[in-house]
Tab-separated table of C-alpha atoms and ligand atoms in Angstrom:
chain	number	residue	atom	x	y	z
B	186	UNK	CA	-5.043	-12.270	-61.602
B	187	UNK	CA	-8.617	-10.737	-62.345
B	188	UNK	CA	-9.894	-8.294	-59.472
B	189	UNK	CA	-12.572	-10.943	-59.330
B	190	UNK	CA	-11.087	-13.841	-58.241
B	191	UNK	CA	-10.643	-15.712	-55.449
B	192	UNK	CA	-7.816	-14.496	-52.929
B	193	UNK	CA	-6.361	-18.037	-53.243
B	194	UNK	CA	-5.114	-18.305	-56.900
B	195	UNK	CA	-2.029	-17.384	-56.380
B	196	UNK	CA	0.483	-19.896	-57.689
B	197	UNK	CA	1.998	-20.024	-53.964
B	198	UNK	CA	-1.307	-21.283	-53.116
B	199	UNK	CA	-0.969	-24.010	-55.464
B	200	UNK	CA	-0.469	-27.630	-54.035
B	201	UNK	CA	-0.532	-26.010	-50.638
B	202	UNK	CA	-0.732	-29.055	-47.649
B	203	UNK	CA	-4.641	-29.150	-46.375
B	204	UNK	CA	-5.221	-26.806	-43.370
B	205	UNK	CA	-5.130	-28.601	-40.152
B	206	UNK	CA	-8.212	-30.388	-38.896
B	207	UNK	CA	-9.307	-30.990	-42.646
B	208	UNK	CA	-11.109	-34.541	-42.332
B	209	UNK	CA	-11.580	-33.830	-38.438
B	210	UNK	CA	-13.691	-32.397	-35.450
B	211	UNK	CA	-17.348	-30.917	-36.659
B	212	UNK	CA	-18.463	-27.158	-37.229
B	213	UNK	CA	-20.755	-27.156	-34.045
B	214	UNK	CA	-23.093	-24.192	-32.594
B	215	UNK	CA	-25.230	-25.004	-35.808
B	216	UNK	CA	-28.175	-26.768	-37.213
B	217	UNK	CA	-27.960	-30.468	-38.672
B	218	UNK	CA	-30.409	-32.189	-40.612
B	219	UNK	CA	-31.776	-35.095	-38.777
B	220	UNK	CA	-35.058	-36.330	-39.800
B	221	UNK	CA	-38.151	-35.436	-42.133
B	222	UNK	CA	-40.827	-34.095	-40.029
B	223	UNK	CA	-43.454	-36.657	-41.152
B	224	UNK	CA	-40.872	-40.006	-40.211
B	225	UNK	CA	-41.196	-38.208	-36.463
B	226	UNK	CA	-44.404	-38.933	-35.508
B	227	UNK	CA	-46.333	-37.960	-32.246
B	228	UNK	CA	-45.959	-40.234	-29.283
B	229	UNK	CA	-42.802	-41.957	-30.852
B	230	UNK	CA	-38.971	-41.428	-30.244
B	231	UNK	CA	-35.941	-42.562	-31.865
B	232	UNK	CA	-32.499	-42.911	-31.777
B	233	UNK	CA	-29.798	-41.538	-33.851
B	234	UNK	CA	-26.773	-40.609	-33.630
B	235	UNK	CA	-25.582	-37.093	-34.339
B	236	UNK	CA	-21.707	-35.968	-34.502
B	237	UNK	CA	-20.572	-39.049	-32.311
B	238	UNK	CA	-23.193	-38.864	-30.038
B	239	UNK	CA	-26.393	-40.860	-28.915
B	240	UNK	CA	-29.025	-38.545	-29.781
B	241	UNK	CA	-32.959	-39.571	-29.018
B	242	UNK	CA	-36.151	-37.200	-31.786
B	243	UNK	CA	-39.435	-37.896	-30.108
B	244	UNK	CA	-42.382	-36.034	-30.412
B	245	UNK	CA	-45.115	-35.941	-27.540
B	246	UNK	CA	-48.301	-37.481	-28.490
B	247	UNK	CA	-49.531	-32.976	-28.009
B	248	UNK	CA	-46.959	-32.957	-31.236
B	249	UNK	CA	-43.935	-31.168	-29.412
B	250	UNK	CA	-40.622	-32.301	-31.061
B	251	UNK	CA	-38.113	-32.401	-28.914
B	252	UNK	CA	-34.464	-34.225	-28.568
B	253	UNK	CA	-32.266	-35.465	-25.698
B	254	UNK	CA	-28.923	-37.408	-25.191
B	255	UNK	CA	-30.138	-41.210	-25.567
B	256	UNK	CA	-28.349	-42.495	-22.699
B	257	UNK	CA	-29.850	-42.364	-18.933
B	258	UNK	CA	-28.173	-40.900	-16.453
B	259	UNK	CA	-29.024	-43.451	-13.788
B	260	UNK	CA	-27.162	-46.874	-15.920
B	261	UNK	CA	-26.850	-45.333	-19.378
B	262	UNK	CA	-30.027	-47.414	-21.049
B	263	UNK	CA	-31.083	-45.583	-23.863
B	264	UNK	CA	-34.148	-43.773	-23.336
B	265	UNK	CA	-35.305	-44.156	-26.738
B	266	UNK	CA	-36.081	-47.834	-26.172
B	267	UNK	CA	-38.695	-46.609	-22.994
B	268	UNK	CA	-42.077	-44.961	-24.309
B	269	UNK	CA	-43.378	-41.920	-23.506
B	270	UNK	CA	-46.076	-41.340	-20.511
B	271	UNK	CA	-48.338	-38.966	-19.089
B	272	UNK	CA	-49.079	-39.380	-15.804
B	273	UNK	CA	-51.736	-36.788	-15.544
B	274	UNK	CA	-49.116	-34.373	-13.846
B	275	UNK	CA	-49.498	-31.832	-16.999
B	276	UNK	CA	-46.609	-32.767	-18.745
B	277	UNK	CA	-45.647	-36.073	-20.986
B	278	UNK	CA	-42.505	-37.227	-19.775
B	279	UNK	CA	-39.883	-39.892	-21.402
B	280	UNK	CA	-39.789	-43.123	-19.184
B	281	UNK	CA	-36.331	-45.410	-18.941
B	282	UNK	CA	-37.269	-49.075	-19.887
B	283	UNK	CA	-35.156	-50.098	-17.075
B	284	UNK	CA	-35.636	-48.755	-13.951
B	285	UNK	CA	-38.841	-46.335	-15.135
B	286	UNK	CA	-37.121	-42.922	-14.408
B	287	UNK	CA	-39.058	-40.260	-16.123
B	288	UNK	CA	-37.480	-37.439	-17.529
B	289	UNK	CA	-38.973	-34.114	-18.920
B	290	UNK	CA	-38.593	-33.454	-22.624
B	291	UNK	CA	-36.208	-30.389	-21.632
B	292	UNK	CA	-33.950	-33.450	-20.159
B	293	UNK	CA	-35.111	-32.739	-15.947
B	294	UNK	CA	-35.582	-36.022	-13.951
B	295	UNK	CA	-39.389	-36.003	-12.954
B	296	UNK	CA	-39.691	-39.214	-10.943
B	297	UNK	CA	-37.777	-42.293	-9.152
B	298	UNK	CA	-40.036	-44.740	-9.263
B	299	UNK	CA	-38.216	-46.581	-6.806
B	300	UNK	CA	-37.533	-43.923	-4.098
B	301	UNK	CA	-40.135	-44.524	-0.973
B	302	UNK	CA	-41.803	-41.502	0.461
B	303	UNK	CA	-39.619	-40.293	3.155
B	304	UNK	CA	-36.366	-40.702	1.321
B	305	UNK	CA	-35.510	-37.007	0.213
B	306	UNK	CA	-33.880	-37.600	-2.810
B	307	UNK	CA	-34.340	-34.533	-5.268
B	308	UNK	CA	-35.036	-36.169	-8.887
B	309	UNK	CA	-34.946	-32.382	-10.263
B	310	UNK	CA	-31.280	-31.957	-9.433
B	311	UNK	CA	-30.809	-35.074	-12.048
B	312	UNK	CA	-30.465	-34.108	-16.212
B	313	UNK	CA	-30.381	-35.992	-19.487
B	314	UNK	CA	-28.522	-33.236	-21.921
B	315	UNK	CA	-31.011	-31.341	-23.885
B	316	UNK	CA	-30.538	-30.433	-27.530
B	317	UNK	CA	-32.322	-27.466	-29.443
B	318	UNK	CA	-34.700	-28.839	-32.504
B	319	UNK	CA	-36.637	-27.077	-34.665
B	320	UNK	CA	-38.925	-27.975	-37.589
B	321	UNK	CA	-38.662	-26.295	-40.692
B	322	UNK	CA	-39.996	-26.878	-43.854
B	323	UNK	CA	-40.979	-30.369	-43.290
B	324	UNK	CA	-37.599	-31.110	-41.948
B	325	UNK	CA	-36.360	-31.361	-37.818
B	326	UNK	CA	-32.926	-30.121	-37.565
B	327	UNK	CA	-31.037	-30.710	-34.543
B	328	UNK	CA	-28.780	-27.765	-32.938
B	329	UNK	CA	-25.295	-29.347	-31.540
B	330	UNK	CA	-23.699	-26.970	-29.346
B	331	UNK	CA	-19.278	-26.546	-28.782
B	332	UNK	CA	-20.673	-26.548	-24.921
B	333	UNK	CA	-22.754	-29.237	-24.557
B	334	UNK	CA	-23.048	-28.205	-21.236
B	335	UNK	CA	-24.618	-24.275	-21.946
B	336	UNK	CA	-28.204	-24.086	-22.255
B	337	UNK	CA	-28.468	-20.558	-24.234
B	338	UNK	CA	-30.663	-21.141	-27.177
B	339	UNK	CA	-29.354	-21.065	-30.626
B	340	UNK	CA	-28.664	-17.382	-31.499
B	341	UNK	CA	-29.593	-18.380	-35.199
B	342	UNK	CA	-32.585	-19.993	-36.747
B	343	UNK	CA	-32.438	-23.307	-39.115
B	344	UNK	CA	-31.392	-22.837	-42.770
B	345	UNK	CA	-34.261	-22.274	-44.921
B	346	UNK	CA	-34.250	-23.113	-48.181
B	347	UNK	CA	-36.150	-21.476	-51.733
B	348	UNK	CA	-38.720	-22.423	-54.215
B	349	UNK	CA	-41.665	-25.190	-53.341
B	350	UNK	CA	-40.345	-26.663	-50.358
B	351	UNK	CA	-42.192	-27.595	-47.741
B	352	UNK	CA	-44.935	-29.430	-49.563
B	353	UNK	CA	-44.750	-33.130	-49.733
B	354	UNK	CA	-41.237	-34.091	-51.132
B	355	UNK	CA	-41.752	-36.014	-54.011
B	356	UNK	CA	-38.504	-38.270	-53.593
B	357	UNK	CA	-36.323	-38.764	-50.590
B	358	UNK	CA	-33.598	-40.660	-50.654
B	359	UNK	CA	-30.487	-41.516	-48.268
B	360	UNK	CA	-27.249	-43.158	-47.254
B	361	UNK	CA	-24.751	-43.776	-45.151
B	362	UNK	CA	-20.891	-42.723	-46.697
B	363	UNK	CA	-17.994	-44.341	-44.838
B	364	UNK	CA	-15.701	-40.880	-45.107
B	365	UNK	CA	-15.906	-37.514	-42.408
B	366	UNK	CA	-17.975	-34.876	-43.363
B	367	UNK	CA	-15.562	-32.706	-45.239
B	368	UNK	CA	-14.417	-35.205	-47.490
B	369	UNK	CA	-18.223	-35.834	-48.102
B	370	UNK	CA	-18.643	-31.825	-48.925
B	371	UNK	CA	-15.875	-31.628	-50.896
B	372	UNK	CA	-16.628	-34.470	-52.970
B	373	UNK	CA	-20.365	-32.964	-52.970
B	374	UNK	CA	-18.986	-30.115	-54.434
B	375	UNK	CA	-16.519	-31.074	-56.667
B	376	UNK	CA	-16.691	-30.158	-60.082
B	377	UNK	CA	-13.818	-32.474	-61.874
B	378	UNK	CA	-14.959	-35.969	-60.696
B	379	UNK	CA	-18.635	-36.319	-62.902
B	380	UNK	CA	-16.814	-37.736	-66.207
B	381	UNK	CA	-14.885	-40.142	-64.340
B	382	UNK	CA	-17.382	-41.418	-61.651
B	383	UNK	CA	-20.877	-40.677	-63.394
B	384	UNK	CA	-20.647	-42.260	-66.692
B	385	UNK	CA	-24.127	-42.669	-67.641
B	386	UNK	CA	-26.077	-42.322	-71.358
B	387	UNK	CA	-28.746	-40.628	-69.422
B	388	UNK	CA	-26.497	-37.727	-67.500
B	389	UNK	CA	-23.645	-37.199	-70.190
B	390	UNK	CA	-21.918	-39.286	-72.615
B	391	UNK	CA	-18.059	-40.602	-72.073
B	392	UNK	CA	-15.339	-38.122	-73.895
B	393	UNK	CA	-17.766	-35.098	-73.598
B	394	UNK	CA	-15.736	-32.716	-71.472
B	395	UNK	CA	-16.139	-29.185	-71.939
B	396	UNK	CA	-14.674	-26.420	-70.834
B	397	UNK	CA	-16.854	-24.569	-68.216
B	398	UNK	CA	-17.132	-20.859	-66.794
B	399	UNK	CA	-19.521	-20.401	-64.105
B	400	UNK	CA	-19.983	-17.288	-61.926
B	401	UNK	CA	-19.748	-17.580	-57.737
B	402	UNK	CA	-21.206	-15.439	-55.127
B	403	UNK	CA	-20.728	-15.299	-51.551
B	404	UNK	CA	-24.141	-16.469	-50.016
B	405	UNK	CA	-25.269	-16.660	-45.991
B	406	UNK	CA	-22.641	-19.127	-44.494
B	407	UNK	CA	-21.443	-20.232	-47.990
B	408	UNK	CA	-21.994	-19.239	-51.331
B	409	UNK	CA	-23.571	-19.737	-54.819
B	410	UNK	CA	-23.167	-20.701	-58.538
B	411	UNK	CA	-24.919	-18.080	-59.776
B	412	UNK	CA	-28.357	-18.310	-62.123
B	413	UNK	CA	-27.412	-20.250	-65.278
B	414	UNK	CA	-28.596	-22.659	-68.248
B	415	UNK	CA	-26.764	-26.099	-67.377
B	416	UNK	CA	-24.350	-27.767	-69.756
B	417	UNK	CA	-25.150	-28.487	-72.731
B	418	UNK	CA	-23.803	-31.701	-71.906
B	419	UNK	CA	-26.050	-32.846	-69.587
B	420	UNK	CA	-28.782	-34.299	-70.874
B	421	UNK	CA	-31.180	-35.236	-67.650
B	422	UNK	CA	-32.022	-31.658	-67.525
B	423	UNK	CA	-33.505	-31.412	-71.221
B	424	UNK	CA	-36.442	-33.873	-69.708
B	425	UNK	CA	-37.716	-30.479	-68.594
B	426	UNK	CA	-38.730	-28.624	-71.292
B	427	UNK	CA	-38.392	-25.421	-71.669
B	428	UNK	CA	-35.655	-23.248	-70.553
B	429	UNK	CA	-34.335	-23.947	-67.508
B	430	UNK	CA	-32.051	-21.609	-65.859
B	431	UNK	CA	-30.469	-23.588	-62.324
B	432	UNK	CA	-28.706	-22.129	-58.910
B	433	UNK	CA	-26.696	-24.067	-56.743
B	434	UNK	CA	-25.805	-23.086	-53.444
B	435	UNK	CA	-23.992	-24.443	-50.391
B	436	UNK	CA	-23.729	-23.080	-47.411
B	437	UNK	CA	-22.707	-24.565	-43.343
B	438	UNK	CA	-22.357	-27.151	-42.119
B	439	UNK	CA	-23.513	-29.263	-45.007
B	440	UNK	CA	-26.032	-28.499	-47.408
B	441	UNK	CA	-26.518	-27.743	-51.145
B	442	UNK	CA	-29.667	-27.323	-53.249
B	443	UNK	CA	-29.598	-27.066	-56.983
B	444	UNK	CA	-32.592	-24.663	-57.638
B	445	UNK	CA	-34.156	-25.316	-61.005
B	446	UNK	CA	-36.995	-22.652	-62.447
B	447	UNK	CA	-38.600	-23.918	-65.770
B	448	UNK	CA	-40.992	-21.178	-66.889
B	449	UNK	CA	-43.561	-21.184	-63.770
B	450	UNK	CA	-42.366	-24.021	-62.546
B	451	UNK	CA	-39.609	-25.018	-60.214
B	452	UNK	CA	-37.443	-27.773	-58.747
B	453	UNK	CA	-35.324	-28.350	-55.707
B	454	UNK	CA	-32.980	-30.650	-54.988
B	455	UNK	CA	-31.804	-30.416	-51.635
B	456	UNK	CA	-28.348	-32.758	-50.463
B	457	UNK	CA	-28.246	-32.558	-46.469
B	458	UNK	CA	-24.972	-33.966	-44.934
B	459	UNK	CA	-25.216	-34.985	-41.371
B	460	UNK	CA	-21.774	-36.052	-39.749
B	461	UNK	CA	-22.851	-39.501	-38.041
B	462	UNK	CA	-19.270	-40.103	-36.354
B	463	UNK	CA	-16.195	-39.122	-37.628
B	464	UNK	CA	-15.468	-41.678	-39.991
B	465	UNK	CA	-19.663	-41.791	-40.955
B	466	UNK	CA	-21.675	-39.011	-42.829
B	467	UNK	CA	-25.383	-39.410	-44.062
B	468	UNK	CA	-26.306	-38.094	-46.836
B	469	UNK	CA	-29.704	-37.056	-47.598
B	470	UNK	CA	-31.548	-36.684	-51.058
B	471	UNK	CA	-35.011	-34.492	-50.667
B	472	UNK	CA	-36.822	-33.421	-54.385
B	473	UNK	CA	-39.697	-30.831	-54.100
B	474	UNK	CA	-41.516	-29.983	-57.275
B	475	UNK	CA	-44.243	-28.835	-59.234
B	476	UNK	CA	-42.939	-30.051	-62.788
B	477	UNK	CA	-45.215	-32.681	-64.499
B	478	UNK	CA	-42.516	-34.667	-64.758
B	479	UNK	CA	-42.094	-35.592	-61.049
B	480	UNK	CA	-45.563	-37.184	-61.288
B	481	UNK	CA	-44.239	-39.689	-64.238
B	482	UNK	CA	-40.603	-39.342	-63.588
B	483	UNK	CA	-39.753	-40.487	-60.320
B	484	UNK	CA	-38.902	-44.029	-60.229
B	485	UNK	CA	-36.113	-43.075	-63.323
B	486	UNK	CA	-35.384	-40.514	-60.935
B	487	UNK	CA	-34.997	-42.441	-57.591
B	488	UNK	CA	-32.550	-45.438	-60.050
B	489	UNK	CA	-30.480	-42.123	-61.366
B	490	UNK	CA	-30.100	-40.717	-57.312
B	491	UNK	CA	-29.212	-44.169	-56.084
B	492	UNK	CA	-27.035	-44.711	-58.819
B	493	UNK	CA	-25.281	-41.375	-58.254
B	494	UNK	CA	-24.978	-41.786	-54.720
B	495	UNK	CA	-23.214	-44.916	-55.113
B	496	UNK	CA	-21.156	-44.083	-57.482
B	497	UNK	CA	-19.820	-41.263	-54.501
B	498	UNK	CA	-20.296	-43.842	-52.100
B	499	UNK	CA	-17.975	-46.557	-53.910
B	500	UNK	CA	-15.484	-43.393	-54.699
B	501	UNK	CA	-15.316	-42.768	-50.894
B	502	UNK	CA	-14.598	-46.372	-49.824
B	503	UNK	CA	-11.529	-46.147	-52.754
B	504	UNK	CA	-10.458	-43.072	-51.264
B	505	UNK	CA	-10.426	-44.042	-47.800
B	506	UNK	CA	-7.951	-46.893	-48.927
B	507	UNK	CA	-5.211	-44.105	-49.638
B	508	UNK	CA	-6.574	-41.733	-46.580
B	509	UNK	CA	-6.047	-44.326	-44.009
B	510	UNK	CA	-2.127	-43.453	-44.718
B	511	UNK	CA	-3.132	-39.663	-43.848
B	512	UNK	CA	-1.155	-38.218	-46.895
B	513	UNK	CA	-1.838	-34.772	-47.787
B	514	UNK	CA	-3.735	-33.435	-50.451
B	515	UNK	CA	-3.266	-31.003	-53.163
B	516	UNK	CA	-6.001	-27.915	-53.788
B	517	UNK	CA	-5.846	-26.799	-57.098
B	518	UNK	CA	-7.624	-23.489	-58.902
B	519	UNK	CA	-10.125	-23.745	-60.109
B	520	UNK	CA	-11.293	-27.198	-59.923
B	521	UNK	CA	-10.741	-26.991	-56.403
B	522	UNK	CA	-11.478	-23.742	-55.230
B	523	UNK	CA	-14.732	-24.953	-53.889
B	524	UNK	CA	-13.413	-26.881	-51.580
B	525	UNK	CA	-11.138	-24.139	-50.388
B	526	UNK	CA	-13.869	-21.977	-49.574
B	527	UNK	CA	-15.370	-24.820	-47.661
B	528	UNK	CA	-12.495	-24.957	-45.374
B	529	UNK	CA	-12.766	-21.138	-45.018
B	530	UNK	CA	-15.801	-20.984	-43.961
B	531	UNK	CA	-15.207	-23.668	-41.554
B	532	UNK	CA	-12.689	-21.825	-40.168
B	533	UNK	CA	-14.055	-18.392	-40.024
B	534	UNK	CA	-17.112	-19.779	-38.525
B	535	UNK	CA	-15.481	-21.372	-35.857
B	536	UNK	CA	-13.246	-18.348	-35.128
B	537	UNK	CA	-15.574	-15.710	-35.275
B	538	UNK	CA	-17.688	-17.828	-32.424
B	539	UNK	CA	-14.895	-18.111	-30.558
B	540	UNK	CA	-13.796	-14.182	-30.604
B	541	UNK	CA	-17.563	-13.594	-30.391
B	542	UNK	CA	-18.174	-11.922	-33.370
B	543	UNK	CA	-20.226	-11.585	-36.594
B	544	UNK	CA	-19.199	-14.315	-39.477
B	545	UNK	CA	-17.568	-11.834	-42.084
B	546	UNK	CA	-17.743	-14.177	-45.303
B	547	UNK	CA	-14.449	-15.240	-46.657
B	548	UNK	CA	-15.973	-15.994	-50.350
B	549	UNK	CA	-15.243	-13.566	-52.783
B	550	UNK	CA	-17.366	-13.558	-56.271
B	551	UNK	CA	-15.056	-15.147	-59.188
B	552	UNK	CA	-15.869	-16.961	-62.368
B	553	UNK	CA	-14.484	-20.189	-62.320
B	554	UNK	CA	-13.169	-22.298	-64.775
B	555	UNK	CA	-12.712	-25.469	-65.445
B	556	UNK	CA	-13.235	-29.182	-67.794
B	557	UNK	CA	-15.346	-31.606	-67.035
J	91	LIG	S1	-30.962	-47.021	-16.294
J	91	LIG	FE1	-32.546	-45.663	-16.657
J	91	LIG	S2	-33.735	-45.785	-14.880
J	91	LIG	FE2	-32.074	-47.057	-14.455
J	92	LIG	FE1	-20.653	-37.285	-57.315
């Protein structure tokens, strides 16, 4: 076994049965991806629904972002279908569109509409759950906490992300997979499945399969395929020019960006996953560049992402027909060694919160190898 190489390529390790809680529960106490910046737009709200639960994005017609549990604590109406107010008591407050309880965008009841003036009733004793968001990059990200009751702040920032993001993304595209989130990482980052699901003239032709050696790196809360030209089998990249040299990297909960530099130029491709529900994961396409081609590219572009994606999405719903059994699965080197680290990292992240210490990262640098 090289000195390099993962600690799980062992034979032993071959075949092993998935750890438990593969395909359920979330990595929580971290940032999700929930919205582009500009679809949030001051004075409106919306709902979505984040890890299972009813989550309202508004933004105060002042531009604050903020986020709250879409259901009202008086009869559970969702908030997001009241409106927003100012009253001219300094602050703009969310209003229920049933019985007109307002509620503070840090989630405090502000007013009873309905309570006369003697009856002491304290409003401020009354809370819609709060959630941290941030904007970053032209993206909000939502913070979902393992205590949804604690109110510390988030003792990390978003995930930021290199090259020319930021500006106006030049394509964004998204949808919803029927599968949990790890089954949508894993197939996000697997390796083996491209000649078999993404046949295409344009991407690679059929009976093409190479054999492939690319270097890993551990990276903050995942890791990296190291700085390299891409195969000389794929053919979308030669629409570039040039030389380009790409780095893809994933990291926690659900995110990996395939950073392309062509001479002065750059690309990114960024792939959020945001768990929905359980058994629901979006996926999110964003493209930042300054390439030429962008400007005369993109609708060949947006039909090879939407093809791609449901290409995984039609995979997934296949899949799911054998997962509803719950058999186990088999992890193989190298193909699959990805996927292993996922499920690492998963679990070191969730232990090291819950022995409240640092992450140590489980990834060690290999070269792996593999056909496809
Ligand atoms: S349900 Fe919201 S105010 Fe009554
Ligand atoms: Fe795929």
């Amino acid at each position: 076994m090289p000195a390099d190489s993962a600690p799980a390529t062992s034979a032993a390790s071959q075949g092993k049965a998935p750890p438990q809680g593969f395909g359920r529960g979330f990595v929580l106490d971290t940032w999700y991806f929930a919205a582009l910046a500009r679809d949030v737009a001051p004075g409106s709200m919306k709902r979505h629904e984040l890890l299972g639960e009813p989550v309202l994005i508004g933004r105060t017609k002042a531009g604050r972002l903020f986020a709250m549990r879409d259901i009202c604590p008086h009869r559970a109406a969702p908030l997001s279908a009241g409106r927003i107010v100012d009253k001219g008591d300094g602050a703009e407050t969310v209003e229920c569109p049933y019985h007109g309880w307002r509620f503070r965008t840090d989630g405090v009841c502000a007013a009873i509409p309905s309570l006369v003036d003697d009856q002491a009733f304290e409003a401020e004793r009354i809370r819609v759950r709060s959630y941290p968001v941030a904007e970053s990059q032209g993206m909000v990200f939502v913070f979902l906490r393992s205590d949804p009751r604690s109110d510390a702040e988030p003792d990390h920032p978003p995930p930021t992300f290199p090259g020319v993001v930021g500006g106006e993304a030049k394509l964004v595209e998204w949808m919803d997979f029927d599968s949990h989130i790890d089954h949508a990482v894993v197939g996000l980052m697997d390796p083996a499945h491209g000649p078999y699901v993404h046949q295409q003239w344009w991407w690679r032709s059929e009976h093409s399969m190479h054999e492939k050696a690319k270097r890993f790196e551990p990276r903050e809360l995942g890791f990296a395929m190291v700085r390299h030209a891409p195969s000389s089998n794929s053919r979308a990249y030669k629409i570039l020019g040039g030389a380009p040299a790409t780095e893809i990297t994933f990291r926690l909960p659900g995110y990996r960006w395939e950073h392309i530099q062509v001479g002065e130029r750059q690309v990114l491709a960024l792939t959020c996953l945001t768990a929905v529900t359980e058994t629901k994961t979006r996926i999110t396409q964003i493209f930042w560049s300054d390439h030429w081609v962008f400007g005369l590219a993109r609708p060949f572009l947006r039909m090879g992402v939407v093809a791609f994606l449901k290409q995984d999405g039609g995979m997934v719903n296949l899949q799911n027909e054998g997962l509803r059994y719950d058999p186990a699965l088999i992890w193989i080197d190298d193909a699959d060694t990805q996927a292993k680290w996922y499920q690492q990292l998963k679990r070191e992240w969730t232990k090291s919160r819950a022995e409240g210490r640092g992450f140590v990262n489980p990834v060690k640098a290999a070269t792996l190898r593999w056909k496809s």
